[in-house]
Short mmCIF file of C-alpha atoms in Angstrom, two decimals:
data_model
loop_
_atom_site.label_atom_id
_atom_site.label_comp_id
_atom_site.label_asym_id
_atom_site.label_seq_id
_atom_site.Cartn_x
_atom_site.Cartn_y
_atom_site.Cartn_z
CA GLY A 1 0.00 0.00 0.00
CA ALA A 2 1.03 3.62 -0.38
CA GLY A 3 3.08 5.02 2.44
CA VAL A 4 4.04 8.58 3.22
CA SER A 5 5.77 10.22 0.30
CA GLN A 6 7.89 13.36 0.25
CA SER A 7 9.21 15.48 -2.58
CA PRO A 8 11.74 16.43 -3.59
CA ARG A 9 14.03 13.81 -2.05
CA TYR A 10 17.00 16.13 -2.38
CA LYS A 11 17.12 19.89 -2.64
CA VAL A 12 20.11 22.17 -2.98
CA ALA A 13 19.38 25.83 -2.38
CA LYS A 14 21.57 28.88 -2.46
CA ARG A 15 21.60 30.88 0.75
CA GLY A 16 18.71 33.30 0.70
CA GLN A 17 16.47 31.25 -1.59
CA ASP A 18 13.00 30.10 -0.60
CA VAL A 19 12.19 26.38 -0.66
CA ALA A 20 8.98 24.36 -0.45
CA LEU A 21 8.94 20.75 0.71
CA ARG A 22 5.91 18.57 0.09
CA CYS A 23 4.45 15.72 2.10
CA ASP A 24 1.72 13.31 1.00
CA PRO A 25 0.53 11.43 4.08
CA ILE A 26 -1.18 8.06 4.15
CA SER A 27 -4.78 8.46 3.01
CA GLY A 28 -7.13 8.89 5.94
CA HIS A 29 -4.43 9.78 8.45
CA VAL A 30 -5.66 12.68 10.50
CA SER A 31 -2.41 13.70 12.17
CA LEU A 32 0.64 15.02 10.35
CA PHE A 33 3.99 15.94 11.82
CA TRP A 34 7.09 17.66 10.47
CA TYR A 35 10.53 16.98 11.93
CA GLN A 36 14.02 18.31 11.27
CA GLN A 37 16.91 15.86 11.57
CA ALA A 38 20.43 17.23 11.65
CA LEU A 39 23.37 14.98 10.92
CA GLY A 40 23.99 12.55 13.78
CA GLN A 41 20.90 13.65 15.67
CA GLY A 42 17.43 12.32 16.18
CA PRO A 43 14.37 13.89 14.57
CA GLU A 44 13.32 17.15 16.24
CA PHE A 45 9.68 18.18 16.29
CA LEU A 46 8.74 21.18 14.17
CA THR A 47 4.97 21.27 13.89
CA TYR A 48 1.78 19.20 14.11
CA PHE A 49 -1.51 19.24 12.21
CA GLN A 50 -4.78 17.56 12.99
CA ASN A 51 -6.65 17.63 9.70
CA GLU A 52 -6.16 21.16 8.38
CA ALA A 53 -5.64 22.73 11.80
CA GLN A 54 -2.08 23.48 12.88
CA LEU A 55 -2.33 22.67 16.56
CA ASP A 56 1.29 23.06 17.55
CA LYS A 57 4.03 25.00 15.82
CA SER A 58 6.25 25.52 18.81
CA GLY A 59 9.16 23.63 17.23
CA LEU A 60 9.53 25.89 14.20
CA PRO A 61 12.97 27.46 14.70
CA SER A 62 12.17 30.89 13.29
CA ASP A 63 9.51 32.88 11.48
CA ARG A 64 11.22 31.91 8.23
CA PHE A 65 9.58 28.50 8.61
CA PHE A 66 5.94 28.09 7.67
CA ALA A 67 3.79 24.99 7.25
CA GLU A 68 0.33 24.48 5.88
CA ARG A 69 -2.16 21.70 5.22
CA PRO A 70 -5.09 23.54 3.66
CA GLU A 71 -7.30 20.58 2.80
CA GLY A 72 -6.27 18.26 5.58
CA SER A 73 -4.19 15.95 3.39
CA VAL A 74 -1.08 17.18 1.56
CA SER A 75 1.19 19.45 3.58
CA THR A 76 3.90 21.89 2.55
CA LEU A 77 6.78 23.11 4.68
CA LYS A 78 8.16 26.37 3.38
CA ILE A 79 11.46 27.90 4.40
CA GLN A 80 12.09 31.48 3.39
CA ARG A 81 15.51 33.05 2.95
CA THR A 82 17.31 29.79 3.64
CA GLN A 83 20.42 29.83 5.82
CA GLN A 84 23.23 27.29 6.08
CA GLU A 85 21.96 26.13 9.46
CA ASP A 86 18.73 25.01 7.76
CA SER A 87 20.66 22.18 6.08
CA ALA A 88 19.13 18.97 7.39
CA VAL A 89 16.79 16.14 6.50
CA TYR A 90 13.15 17.16 6.84
CA LEU A 91 10.90 14.27 7.76
CA CYS A 92 7.15 14.12 7.53
CA ALA A 93 5.08 11.58 9.46
CA SER A 94 1.39 10.80 9.67
CA SER A 95 -0.74 8.81 12.06
CA MET A 96 -4.32 7.74 12.58
CA ARG A 97 -6.56 9.55 15.03
CA LEU A 98 -5.71 8.75 18.65
CA ALA A 99 -2.72 6.62 17.62
CA TYR A 100 0.80 7.27 18.75
CA GLU A 101 2.55 5.23 16.09
CA GLN A 102 3.74 7.46 13.27
CA TYR A 103 4.52 6.47 9.73
CA PHE A 104 7.45 8.38 8.31
CA GLY A 105 8.26 9.39 4.79
CA PRO A 106 11.78 9.02 3.39
CA GLY A 107 12.60 12.65 4.07
CA THR A 108 13.88 15.56 2.00
CA ARG A 109 17.58 16.29 2.35
CA LEU A 110 18.06 20.05 2.12
CA THR A 111 21.52 21.44 1.53
CA VAL A 112 21.98 25.19 1.67
CA THR A 113 25.17 26.42 0.02
CA ASP B 1 18.09 20.25 26.50
CA GLN B 2 17.88 16.60 25.49
CA GLN B 3 14.90 15.01 27.21
CA VAL B 4 15.52 11.59 25.67
CA LYS B 5 19.05 10.22 25.61
CA GLN B 6 20.68 7.27 23.97
CA ASN B 7 24.17 7.21 25.37
CA SER B 8 25.55 4.45 23.18
CA PRO B 9 26.07 5.68 19.62
CA SER B 10 26.87 2.18 18.39
CA LEU B 11 26.59 -1.48 19.31
CA SER B 12 27.94 -4.65 17.68
CA VAL B 13 26.46 -8.07 18.37
CA GLN B 14 27.02 -11.55 16.98
CA GLU B 15 24.18 -13.07 15.00
CA GLY B 16 21.96 -15.18 17.25
CA ARG B 17 22.89 -13.32 20.43
CA ILE B 18 20.81 -10.75 22.29
CA SER B 19 20.99 -7.05 21.40
CA ILE B 20 20.13 -4.61 24.19
CA LEU B 21 19.60 -0.97 23.31
CA ASN B 22 19.15 1.53 26.10
CA CYS B 23 17.36 4.83 26.45
CA ASP B 24 17.03 7.30 29.33
CA TYR B 25 14.61 10.16 29.74
CA THR B 26 14.30 13.10 32.08
CA ASN B 27 10.64 14.14 31.86
CA SER B 28 8.49 12.21 34.34
CA MET B 29 5.37 13.33 32.45
CA PHE B 30 6.18 11.12 29.48
CA ASP B 31 3.52 8.44 29.30
CA TYR B 32 4.17 6.65 26.03
CA PHE B 33 7.39 5.38 24.55
CA LEU B 34 8.27 4.08 21.11
CA TRP B 35 11.18 2.50 19.30
CA TYR B 36 11.86 3.17 15.64
CA LYS B 37 14.28 1.50 13.28
CA LYS B 38 15.95 3.41 10.47
CA TYR B 39 17.83 2.20 7.41
CA PRO B 40 20.02 4.62 5.41
CA ALA B 41 18.12 6.97 3.08
CA GLU B 42 14.77 5.88 4.52
CA GLY B 43 12.51 7.36 7.14
CA PRO B 44 12.21 5.72 10.57
CA THR B 45 9.90 2.70 10.79
CA PHE B 46 7.83 2.02 13.89
CA LEU B 47 8.98 -1.10 15.74
CA ILE B 48 7.35 -1.41 19.15
CA SER B 49 5.87 0.79 21.85
CA ILE B 50 4.91 0.75 25.52
CA SER B 51 2.54 2.72 27.68
CA SER B 52 3.67 3.96 31.07
CA ILE B 53 1.07 1.73 32.75
CA LYS B 54 3.08 -1.32 31.68
CA ASP B 55 6.63 -2.40 32.34
CA LYS B 56 7.05 -4.84 29.47
CA ASN B 57 5.75 -5.29 25.96
CA GLU B 58 6.73 -8.11 23.67
CA ASP B 59 6.33 -8.57 19.92
CA GLY B 60 8.08 -11.55 18.43
CA ARG B 61 11.84 -11.12 18.77
CA PHE B 62 11.44 -7.60 20.18
CA THR B 63 10.74 -6.76 23.81
CA VAL B 64 10.67 -3.33 25.37
CA PHE B 65 11.15 -2.88 29.11
CA LEU B 66 10.20 0.26 31.01
CA ASN B 67 11.57 1.20 34.42
CA LYS B 68 9.69 4.33 35.42
CA SER B 69 11.50 4.88 38.69
CA ALA B 70 14.82 4.91 36.85
CA LYS B 71 13.36 6.74 33.84
CA HIS B 72 14.92 4.09 31.66
CA LEU B 73 13.73 1.88 28.85
CA SER B 74 15.46 -0.78 26.85
CA LEU B 75 14.85 -2.72 23.68
CA HIS B 76 15.86 -6.37 23.57
CA ILE B 77 16.22 -8.17 20.27
CA VAL B 78 16.66 -11.91 20.49
CA PRO B 79 17.93 -13.65 18.51
CA SER B 80 19.65 -10.86 16.59
CA GLN B 81 19.76 -11.20 12.82
CA PRO B 82 21.93 -9.40 10.22
CA GLY B 83 18.79 -7.69 8.88
CA ASP B 84 18.41 -5.99 12.24
CA SER B 85 21.48 -3.86 11.47
CA ALA B 86 20.13 -0.30 11.45
CA VAL B 87 19.92 2.82 13.58
CA TYR B 88 17.43 2.55 16.43
CA PHE B 89 15.73 5.61 17.89
CA CYS B 90 13.70 5.73 21.07
CA ALA B 91 10.99 8.37 21.37
CA ALA B 92 8.70 9.60 24.12
CA THR B 93 5.60 11.74 24.39
CA ASP B 94 3.45 13.27 27.11
CA THR B 95 0.68 14.74 25.02
CA GLY B 96 0.61 12.77 21.83
CA ASN B 97 1.42 15.99 19.96
CA GLN B 98 5.13 16.45 20.57
CA PHE B 99 7.43 13.47 20.35
CA TYR B 100 10.98 13.65 21.63
CA PHE B 101 13.60 11.44 20.00
CA GLY B 102 16.98 10.24 21.18
CA THR B 103 20.07 10.58 19.01
CA GLY B 104 20.00 6.94 17.95
CA THR B 105 22.10 3.82 18.39
CA SER B 106 23.63 2.17 15.35
CA LEU B 107 23.32 -1.61 15.69
CA THR B 108 25.53 -3.93 13.67
CA VAL B 109 24.75 -7.63 13.77
CA ILE B 110 27.76 -9.62 12.68
CA PRO B 111 27.02 -12.83 10.74
#
């Protein structure tokens, strides 16, 4: 069956460029999470959606980061004016209502040069 | 401030023997714990979980133990197989919204 998909898989951006990362969750999954994973670290929470509502965005590192899920399915993480410290793997995960187990996508590796 | 810690970055085990991966946490409000397995260039895959009302959960070759007083959990894999070679992350949550991950332990099972 179809899992969580993310695109692009790899993105190289020049410092100062804007990027948009897409996540297609598993159909019917209500909850959607974005994580940032730096090299050698575990995933760090960025933001959480339940359907189209962004219920927690406390992990977004700055106001350059913005996420949306307008129709409660596909989500986009946008980073404006990228900086070198934004280089990381961005993981998306989805889960069923009231379930803790998350299903992760393969991630988008962002490199800012 | 790391609320979930995996102090062993790597572990090597002979095929057929037991692998024990450890995880410590600092937040006593965490009430649900999970282990994920990650292969290179893939996202983490859910392996096994445990609620804070239990101290053990078993699923086939995988068993997770929770010691709340010590704020410690461990994952036992027995018998270990070469296909188990991967990075293992433990994670914890108190609300079901935010999940806190450790830095991972890279397990190598030697044939």
